[in-house]
Amino acid sequence: MTQAIQKTLRDSAGMRWTALLLLALAMFCSYIFMDILSPIKDLMQETRGWDSTAFGTMQGSEVFLNVFVFFLIFAGIILDKMGVRFTMVLSAAVMFIGACTKWYAVSESFAGSGLETWFTNNLNYIPVFDELGVSPFYQGMPASAKFAACGFMIFGCGCEMAGITVSRGIVKWFKGREMALAMGSEMALARLGVATCMIFSPFFARLGGVVSVSRSVAFGVVLMCIALIMTIVYFFMDQKLDAQTGEAEEKDDPFKVSDIGKILSDSGFWLVALLCVLYYSAIFPFQKYAVNMLQCNLTLVAPDADSFWASPSVTIVQYVIMLVVAAAGFASNFQKKSANRFCLLAVSIAALICYCYMGYMRQTAESIFAVFPLLAVLITPILGSYLDHHGKAVSMLVLGSLLLIFCHLTFAFILPLFKGSAVGGIIIAYVTILVLGASFSLVPASLWPSVPKLVDAKVIGSAYALIFWIQNIGLWLFPMLIGKVLDATNPEGTSATELDYTAPLVMLACLGVAALILGFILKAVDKKKGIGLELPNIKE
């Protein structure tokens, strides 16, 4: 009877994973909007006049306020002071406002408006920021790109705040339990948003045979409204948990600025943070250009206009198959009977092969790159469970860095050799994209659960905020750098689908080399100081 009275929502596996699902769905929607324009870079150039520099500057603006106005630091303080549920709802509301702003910027209503005239004539010079070379705008930047950048900055504040809040929420609900599995699962489910974006953004942009990039962004706005609803449901669920446990969202021991000093003085924390910025800078900025990179390096022949492969319905069918791949692969991780596990794996693999075949028949770069997160969905929970029971987090990071280097160099030097080979090029692309997705899955499963081992529980929110802030420096810089390098290494007037991506890809591979070196250093520091990063999360 006593045990029944003391049992809380957190002790129920079903409720614990329901809370995780709500957080994951919110991040799923945010991941879709984050890259909503990535698969239609060529259409943005054709319809809005955005060259690679304008596109990259706008994409990098997402994290501008987080980096240069230190919003993420304030977000961490808000999280530590106000708690998970308040911060989660706040972040979703901010993302929704930013999404609406960005939608209007690329809509037909903005073109020719007084607001377009104002943005054309203003924000061409920002004091101090221009002198430092970090301005989010520049002389000659299209007005729609400037205003979209403003909306993306607002969205970015909410998105990164949500990221640190979700991590803190998972720690709250899963500490002492299957925390790495939970974090890995949340990221695996959220990353389905990348595939969803790659499939549906071009679908909505070309729907009805008339190109309208604003339809794609409107699709993302609707999803951000759904994300806001998910966080409100989580708010009441989390509130009930606190009522059961007697815990308070506000801490009795208030946040102090000196806490940040304690975090920053830890060498292990710095190594994890630098690993994070290097690794994520080689992935997220790449996602924003990946579809265009494939368009430039593959020989894609559009199917006949009256065939099934060119019809709108094929998009829906392929997405359903993608969900089968993800659902069967993900569910296989939770089967206790080997027969059930292998049966689900077989279904997932068969569906993946079918999905890849459909991508080949559709002959579109976005449907090919959409395979990126699918292998991650399958193996991230496996890696999380392994780390929970066996450890080896730093070793996983080292392996991820090696795979990252291999993939970017393959895209840079091997894939272009197969241009003209309809089958060979797509096979190389598929294999490399799947391996890159697997590499990416190593990070959340191993990196994020390591943070609670490095800092006190009271400042976990601030620690995550600092890591995200450092990470955001790379996420601001590299989309812009890729765009500038593309414009600098390609003759003026080069078609959006004929760009040479070799230089940007080599630059990203170099980030992987730096991450690999830091991984070995972190391994040595962990062994010397006995931090326990290589130890399992669940203590037997």
XYZ file of C-alpha atoms in Angstrom:
540
model
C 0.000 0.000 0.000
C 2.846 2.339 0.880
C 4.533 1.625 -2.436
C 1.314 2.391 -4.325
C 0.969 5.732 -2.553
C 4.564 6.712 -3.299
C 4.390 5.771 -6.966
C 4.509 8.836 -9.233
C 4.088 9.516 -12.935
C 7.847 9.255 -13.257
C 7.763 5.696 -11.896
C 5.329 4.636 -14.601
C 7.168 3.659 -17.780
C 4.105 4.531 -19.869
C 3.765 8.049 -18.442
C 7.515 8.614 -18.520
C 7.656 7.812 -22.228
C 4.472 9.763 -22.907
C 6.179 12.862 -21.506
C 9.146 12.123 -23.754
C 6.836 11.736 -26.760
C 5.296 15.169 -26.180
C 8.751 16.763 -26.028
C 9.915 14.818 -29.089
C 6.859 15.848 -31.129
C 7.510 19.504 -30.348
C 11.128 19.139 -31.467
C 9.988 17.139 -34.515
C 7.969 20.154 -35.676
C 10.805 22.574 -34.937
C 13.264 20.449 -36.942
C 10.922 20.622 -39.929
C 10.720 24.401 -39.794
C 14.454 24.774 -39.136
C 15.262 23.423 -42.612
C 12.025 24.301 -44.402
C 13.870 26.254 -47.137
C 16.878 23.913 -47.411
C 15.484 21.560 -50.086
C 14.226 24.477 -52.200
C 17.414 26.576 -52.331
C 17.248 26.524 -56.120
C 13.662 27.839 -56.046
C 14.642 30.639 -53.662
C 17.258 31.763 -56.182
C 14.810 31.548 -59.080
C 11.792 33.187 -57.403
C 13.308 35.489 -54.776
C 16.773 36.244 -56.169
C 18.676 34.710 -53.237
C 22.223 33.746 -54.272
C 24.315 31.413 -52.094
C 25.571 34.278 -49.923
C 22.053 35.571 -49.250
C 20.786 32.042 -48.602
C 23.657 31.217 -46.255
C 23.418 34.536 -44.390
C 19.691 34.027 -43.828
C 20.203 30.424 -42.678
C 22.949 31.445 -40.257
C 20.753 34.194 -38.795
C 18.759 31.561 -36.893
C 21.287 31.611 -34.055
C 22.458 35.235 -34.324
C 20.642 36.530 -31.222
C 21.620 33.423 -29.279
C 25.290 34.058 -29.964
C 25.721 37.832 -30.030
C 22.966 38.956 -27.666
C 23.690 35.975 -25.387
C 20.025 34.970 -25.421
C 20.906 31.327 -24.784
C 22.662 32.265 -21.558
C 19.512 34.059 -20.436
C 17.483 31.053 -21.556
C 19.535 28.828 -19.264
C 18.963 31.206 -16.360
C 15.213 31.296 -17.134
C 15.202 27.506 -17.203
C 16.987 27.198 -13.849
C 14.749 29.853 -12.267
C 11.350 29.102 -13.819
C 11.596 25.392 -14.501
C 11.031 23.058 -17.418
C 7.335 23.461 -18.105
C 7.203 27.284 -18.174
C 10.319 27.500 -20.363
C 9.030 24.832 -22.762
C 5.758 26.662 -23.408
C 7.602 29.990 -23.713
C 10.029 28.547 -26.255
C 7.213 27.099 -28.384
C 5.384 30.452 -28.376
C 8.551 32.290 -29.467
C 9.142 29.751 -32.260
C 5.582 30.227 -33.506
C 5.979 34.021 -33.650
C 9.274 33.701 -35.534
C 7.770 31.177 -37.958
C 4.882 33.516 -38.794
C 7.332 36.362 -39.440
C 9.446 34.252 -41.780
C 6.356 33.065 -43.651
C 5.270 36.641 -44.351
C 8.786 37.530 -45.518
C 8.705 34.970 -48.341
C 5.007 35.387 -49.155
C 3.644 37.112 -52.235
C 2.063 39.739 -49.938
C 5.499 40.988 -48.870
C 6.628 41.578 -52.454
C 5.944 45.174 -53.431
C 4.816 46.184 -49.935
C 5.994 49.217 -47.991
C 7.792 46.817 -45.642
C 9.833 45.452 -48.546
C 10.814 49.012 -49.479
C 11.882 49.731 -45.913
C 14.032 46.604 -45.691
C 15.571 47.389 -49.075
C 16.625 50.847 -47.913
C 17.607 49.968 -44.344
C 19.709 47.494 -42.345
C 22.475 47.712 -44.936
C 24.901 48.885 -42.289
C 24.790 47.842 -38.631
C 27.251 49.815 -36.438
C 29.792 47.703 -34.518
C 28.551 44.439 -36.056
C 29.722 45.524 -39.511
C 33.092 46.586 -38.127
C 33.444 43.185 -36.465
C 32.331 41.419 -39.632
C 29.426 39.630 -37.939
C 26.418 41.597 -39.217
C 23.371 39.436 -40.093
C 22.709 41.692 -43.103
C 24.770 43.269 -45.874
C 24.467 45.869 -48.620
C 22.502 44.392 -51.520
C 20.909 41.574 -49.531
C 17.358 40.975 -50.855
C 14.688 42.563 -48.643
C 12.819 39.258 -48.340
C 16.003 37.576 -47.104
C 16.540 40.339 -44.514
C 13.023 40.110 -43.124
C 13.117 36.299 -43.229
C 16.382 36.515 -41.271
C 14.611 38.609 -38.615
C 11.900 35.976 -38.273
C 14.471 33.194 -38.237
C 16.362 34.961 -35.432
C 13.194 34.989 -33.326
C 12.497 31.350 -34.193
C 16.101 30.446 -33.330
C 15.765 31.929 -29.845
C 12.789 29.682 -29.157
C 14.287 26.631 -30.860
C 17.554 26.653 -28.931
C 15.698 27.423 -25.696
C 13.525 24.379 -26.421
C 16.634 22.285 -27.040
C 18.149 22.924 -23.616
C 14.722 22.605 -21.979
C 14.044 19.217 -23.547
C 17.440 17.974 -22.346
C 16.662 19.215 -18.833
C 13.176 17.695 -18.990
C 14.562 14.292 -19.934
C 17.036 14.478 -17.045
C 14.104 15.285 -14.741
C 11.960 12.352 -15.890
C 14.676 9.753 -16.566
C 17.587 10.361 -14.185
C 18.647 7.063 -12.656
C 16.740 5.232 -15.340
C 17.227 4.758 -19.106
C 18.410 8.342 -19.683
C 20.717 7.794 -22.675
C 18.055 5.657 -24.350
C 15.524 8.435 -23.741
C 17.792 11.169 -25.114
C 18.740 9.076 -28.100
C 15.112 8.185 -28.767
C 13.981 11.813 -28.527
C 16.587 12.914 -31.042
C 15.850 9.962 -33.332
C 12.145 10.815 -33.411
C 12.786 14.548 -33.719
C 15.129 13.984 -36.645
C 12.333 12.454 -38.629
C 11.482 16.118 -39.034
C 14.506 16.427 -41.338
C 13.159 13.725 -43.660
C 9.650 15.168 -43.446
C 10.982 18.576 -44.415
C 13.004 17.218 -47.330
C 9.977 15.366 -48.731
C 7.172 17.840 -48.137
C 8.804 21.260 -48.545
C 9.351 20.802 -52.324
C 5.964 19.033 -52.518
C 4.091 22.065 -51.190
C 6.283 24.530 -53.110
C 5.366 22.875 -56.440
C 1.825 21.796 -55.569
C -0.623 22.313 -58.425
C 2.131 22.981 -60.931
C 2.622 26.565 -59.722
C 5.780 27.308 -57.710
C 5.113 29.110 -54.409
C 7.823 28.928 -51.751
C 5.479 30.541 -49.208
C 3.312 27.395 -49.179
C 6.243 25.398 -47.834
C 6.801 27.882 -45.008
C 3.065 27.986 -44.259
C 3.182 24.206 -43.797
C 5.895 24.731 -41.204
C 3.872 27.429 -39.428
C 0.954 25.024 -38.979
C 3.316 22.473 -37.448
C 4.721 25.075 -35.048
C 1.173 25.699 -33.849
C 0.889 21.955 -33.172
C 4.198 22.083 -31.289
C 2.805 24.816 -29.053
C -0.176 22.604 -28.235
C 2.148 19.695 -27.368
C 4.074 21.833 -24.894
C 0.865 22.976 -23.206
C -0.162 19.339 -22.696
C 3.308 18.634 -21.276
C 2.912 21.651 -18.947
C -0.034 20.053 -17.142
C 1.617 16.631 -17.073
C 4.803 18.024 -15.540
C 2.788 20.076 -13.060
C 1.060 16.911 -11.854
C 4.419 15.191 -11.382
C 5.652 18.019 -9.157
C 2.421 17.863 -7.155
C 3.061 14.159 -6.532
C 6.730 14.493 -5.621
C 6.503 17.754 -3.709
C 9.292 19.206 -5.861
C 9.176 22.882 -6.794
C 10.050 24.313 -10.180
C 11.798 27.276 -8.573
C 14.989 26.365 -6.760
C 15.509 27.218 -3.106
C 19.152 27.927 -3.879
C 18.995 30.746 -6.457
C 21.163 30.953 -9.549
C 24.406 32.870 -9.178
C 26.687 34.259 -11.881
C 29.538 32.477 -10.092
C 27.916 29.186 -11.130
C 28.886 29.924 -14.744
C 32.488 30.369 -13.617
C 32.441 26.947 -11.974
C 31.206 25.378 -15.189
C 33.708 27.197 -17.406
C 36.636 26.258 -15.179
C 36.126 22.566 -15.891
C 38.362 21.270 -18.688
C 36.080 18.292 -19.303
C 33.161 20.630 -19.920
C 35.195 22.624 -22.454
C 36.219 19.520 -24.351
C 32.602 18.352 -24.572
C 31.470 21.843 -25.654
C 34.156 22.142 -28.347
C 33.391 18.636 -29.586
C 29.788 19.695 -29.842
C 30.444 22.852 -31.851
C 32.805 21.099 -34.259
C 30.557 18.109 -34.804
C 27.279 19.962 -35.171
C 28.878 22.621 -37.388
C 29.776 19.857 -39.825
C 26.209 18.487 -39.855
C 23.507 21.151 -39.475
C 24.969 23.685 -41.957
C 25.547 20.808 -44.379
C 21.862 19.858 -44.157
C 20.934 23.304 -45.427
C 22.939 22.750 -48.618
C 22.791 18.958 -48.979
C 19.907 18.812 -51.460
C 21.523 21.435 -53.669
C 24.852 19.599 -53.398
C 23.180 16.421 -54.681
C 21.491 18.369 -57.482
C 24.950 19.544 -58.552
C 26.710 16.161 -58.285
C 24.082 13.712 -59.543
C 22.656 13.241 -63.017
C 18.915 13.354 -62.353
C 16.442 12.870 -65.192
C 12.871 13.856 -64.355
C 10.313 11.065 -64.984
C 7.564 11.514 -67.554
C 5.039 14.090 -66.389
C 2.135 11.656 -66.746
C 3.831 8.773 -64.880
C 3.166 7.675 -61.295
C 6.687 8.767 -60.282
C 5.938 12.380 -61.195
C 2.525 12.489 -59.506
C 1.848 14.167 -56.134
C 0.575 10.870 -54.698
C 4.046 9.289 -54.867
C 5.204 11.773 -52.211
C 2.574 10.509 -49.771
C 3.347 6.866 -50.522
C 7.074 7.374 -50.025
C 6.502 9.199 -46.752
C 4.295 6.380 -45.453
C 7.037 3.891 -46.334
C 9.536 6.120 -44.530
C 7.344 5.997 -41.417
C 7.268 2.196 -41.662
C 11.091 2.171 -41.800
C 11.305 4.400 -38.735
C 8.501 2.819 -36.708
C 9.556 -0.797 -37.279
C 13.228 -0.040 -36.692
C 12.508 1.993 -33.573
C 10.083 -0.573 -32.125
C 12.608 -3.374 -32.631
C 14.721 -1.842 -29.860
C 12.025 -2.535 -27.280
C 11.264 -6.177 -28.108
C 12.294 -8.710 -25.490
C 11.792 -11.709 -27.782
C 14.496 -12.145 -30.394
C 11.996 -13.397 -32.991
C 9.919 -10.224 -32.718
C 13.011 -8.024 -32.807
C 14.419 -9.626 -35.963
C 11.001 -9.636 -37.628
C 10.650 -5.874 -37.100
C 14.225 -5.307 -38.274
C 13.486 -7.281 -41.432
C 10.381 -5.169 -42.069
C 12.382 -1.981 -41.491
C 15.194 -3.011 -43.847
C 12.771 -4.157 -46.555
C 10.884 -0.858 -46.283
C 14.188 1.066 -46.443
C 15.144 -0.707 -49.681
C 11.699 0.070 -51.090
C 12.064 3.706 -50.024
C 15.464 4.006 -51.725
C 14.087 2.449 -54.909
C 11.275 4.995 -54.954
C 13.780 7.798 -54.439
C 15.749 6.521 -57.425
C 12.649 6.345 -59.591
C 11.530 9.846 -58.587
C 14.946 11.260 -59.550
C 14.776 14.138 -57.066
C 17.624 15.148 -54.771
C 15.306 15.916 -51.848
C 13.784 12.417 -51.821
C 17.301 10.946 -51.872
C 18.636 13.053 -49.002
C 15.475 12.423 -46.946
C 16.970 9.014 -46.105
C 19.481 10.844 -43.884
C 17.813 10.324 -40.471
C 16.344 6.857 -41.073
C 19.342 4.773 -40.015
C 19.771 7.121 -37.054
C 16.207 6.360 -35.933
C 17.086 2.671 -35.963
C 20.460 2.726 -34.224
C 20.243 5.722 -31.851
C 18.089 3.864 -29.286
C 20.440 0.870 -29.604
C 23.430 3.099 -28.906
C 21.591 4.798 -26.045
C 20.738 1.475 -24.450
C 24.318 0.280 -24.894
C 25.675 3.419 -23.233
C 23.168 3.086 -20.380
C 24.366 -0.444 -19.616
C 27.957 -0.566 -20.911
C 29.239 3.027 -21.262
C 31.978 3.983 -23.785
C 30.532 7.446 -24.563
C 33.839 9.038 -25.617
C 34.707 6.059 -27.807
C 31.397 6.581 -29.594
C 32.288 10.232 -30.216
C 35.639 9.238 -31.722
C 33.922 6.744 -34.035
C 31.375 9.386 -35.039
C 34.165 11.802 -35.980
C 35.861 9.201 -38.183
C 32.612 8.492 -40.016
C 31.987 12.216 -40.419
C 35.377 12.752 -42.096
C 34.830 9.776 -44.400
C 31.389 10.995 -45.524
C 32.325 14.591 -46.341
C 35.428 13.506 -48.271
C 33.294 10.994 -50.189
C 30.848 13.741 -51.133
C 33.750 16.001 -52.141
C 35.858 13.627 -54.255
C 34.098 10.298 -54.915
C 30.508 11.318 -55.689
C 31.468 13.756 -58.528
C 33.292 10.889 -60.284
C 29.952 9.126 -60.726
C 28.168 12.073 -62.310
C 26.695 10.701 -65.504
C 26.133 7.270 -63.942
C 22.415 7.188 -63.137
C 22.656 4.170 -60.835
C 26.209 4.410 -59.452
C 25.955 8.015 -58.307
C 22.678 7.461 -56.458
C 23.986 4.312 -54.759
C 27.097 6.173 -53.548
C 24.862 9.020 -52.368
C 22.493 6.727 -50.481
C 25.254 4.787 -48.715
C 27.149 7.942 -47.722
C 24.008 9.709 -46.484
C 23.002 6.688 -44.379
C 26.482 6.444 -42.845
C 26.449 10.188 -42.117
C 23.092 9.761 -40.391
C 24.524 6.925 -38.329
C 27.475 9.126 -37.399
C 25.115 11.883 -36.313
C 23.212 9.471 -34.064
C 26.357 8.828 -32.035
C 26.368 12.388 -30.668
C 23.065 12.732 -28.785
C 23.285 9.221 -27.414
C 26.780 9.779 -26.003
C 27.386 13.519 -25.635
C 24.304 14.883 -23.883
C 24.030 12.233 -21.121
C 27.656 13.037 -20.242
C 26.854 16.609 -19.163
C 25.213 15.649 -15.818
C 28.445 13.835 -14.959
C 30.411 17.068 -15.377
C 28.307 19.636 -13.474
C 26.133 19.934 -10.365
C 22.419 19.214 -10.805
C 21.530 22.810 -9.822
C 23.227 24.271 -12.890
C 22.477 21.616 -15.505
C 20.242 24.088 -17.346
C 23.028 26.670 -17.449
C 25.551 24.042 -18.516
C 23.364 22.961 -21.430
C 22.796 26.631 -22.283
C 26.542 27.315 -22.398
C 27.158 24.278 -24.610
C 24.345 25.313 -26.933
C 25.694 28.874 -27.014
C 29.158 27.667 -28.025
C 27.538 25.322 -30.552
C 25.494 28.203 -31.956
C 28.669 30.105 -32.854
C 29.397 27.377 -35.377
C 25.785 27.165 -36.542
C 25.841 30.919 -37.243
C 29.257 30.965 -38.907
C 29.312 27.915 -41.173
C 26.075 28.328 -43.174
C 27.324 31.804 -44.060
C 30.856 30.529 -44.794
C 29.566 27.761 -47.052
C 27.532 30.292 -49.029
C 30.461 32.692 -49.375
C 32.874 29.898 -50.335
C 30.413 28.667 -52.959
C 30.113 32.128 -54.503
C 33.898 32.638 -54.316
C 34.825 29.295 -55.923
C 32.207 29.348 -58.685
C 32.060 31.795 -61.627
C 29.425 34.515 -61.329
C 26.171 33.489 -62.953
C 26.687 29.737 -62.382
C 23.367 27.905 -62.332
C 22.050 26.887 -58.899
C 22.292 23.220 -59.948
C 25.829 23.373 -61.413
C 27.864 24.611 -58.432
C 31.153 23.014 -57.391
C 30.868 21.962 -53.724
C 34.407 20.577 -53.280
C 35.819 23.453 -51.184
C 32.911 23.657 -48.682
C 32.928 19.879 -48.198
C 36.668 19.802 -47.509
C 36.141 22.593 -44.971
C 33.496 20.475 -43.193
C 35.768 17.418 -43.241
C 38.434 19.481 -41.475
C 35.954 20.103 -38.656
C 35.669 16.336 -38.318
C 39.464 16.028 -38.038
C 39.493 18.618 -35.233
C 36.643 16.782 -33.473
C 38.572 13.519 -33.739
C 41.642 15.063 -32.072
C 39.521 16.495 -29.252
C 37.854 13.127 -28.807
C 41.201 11.485 -28.081
C 42.111 14.328 -25.688
C 38.766 13.940 -23.839
C 39.387 10.215 -23.561
C 42.758 10.883 -21.939
C 41.327 13.518 -19.553
C 38.488 11.208 -18.543
C 40.947 8.428 -17.754
C 43.229 10.754 -15.787
C 40.532 12.523 -13.732
C 38.133 9.630 -13.397
C 35.126 11.642 -14.580
C 33.310 8.465 -15.571
C 32.336 9.386 -19.120
C 33.166 5.872 -20.290
C 31.095 4.312 -17.494
C 27.462 3.165 -17.924
C 24.632 5.505 -16.874
C 22.673 2.770 -15.109
C 24.478 1.495 -12.057
C 23.825 -2.164 -11.429
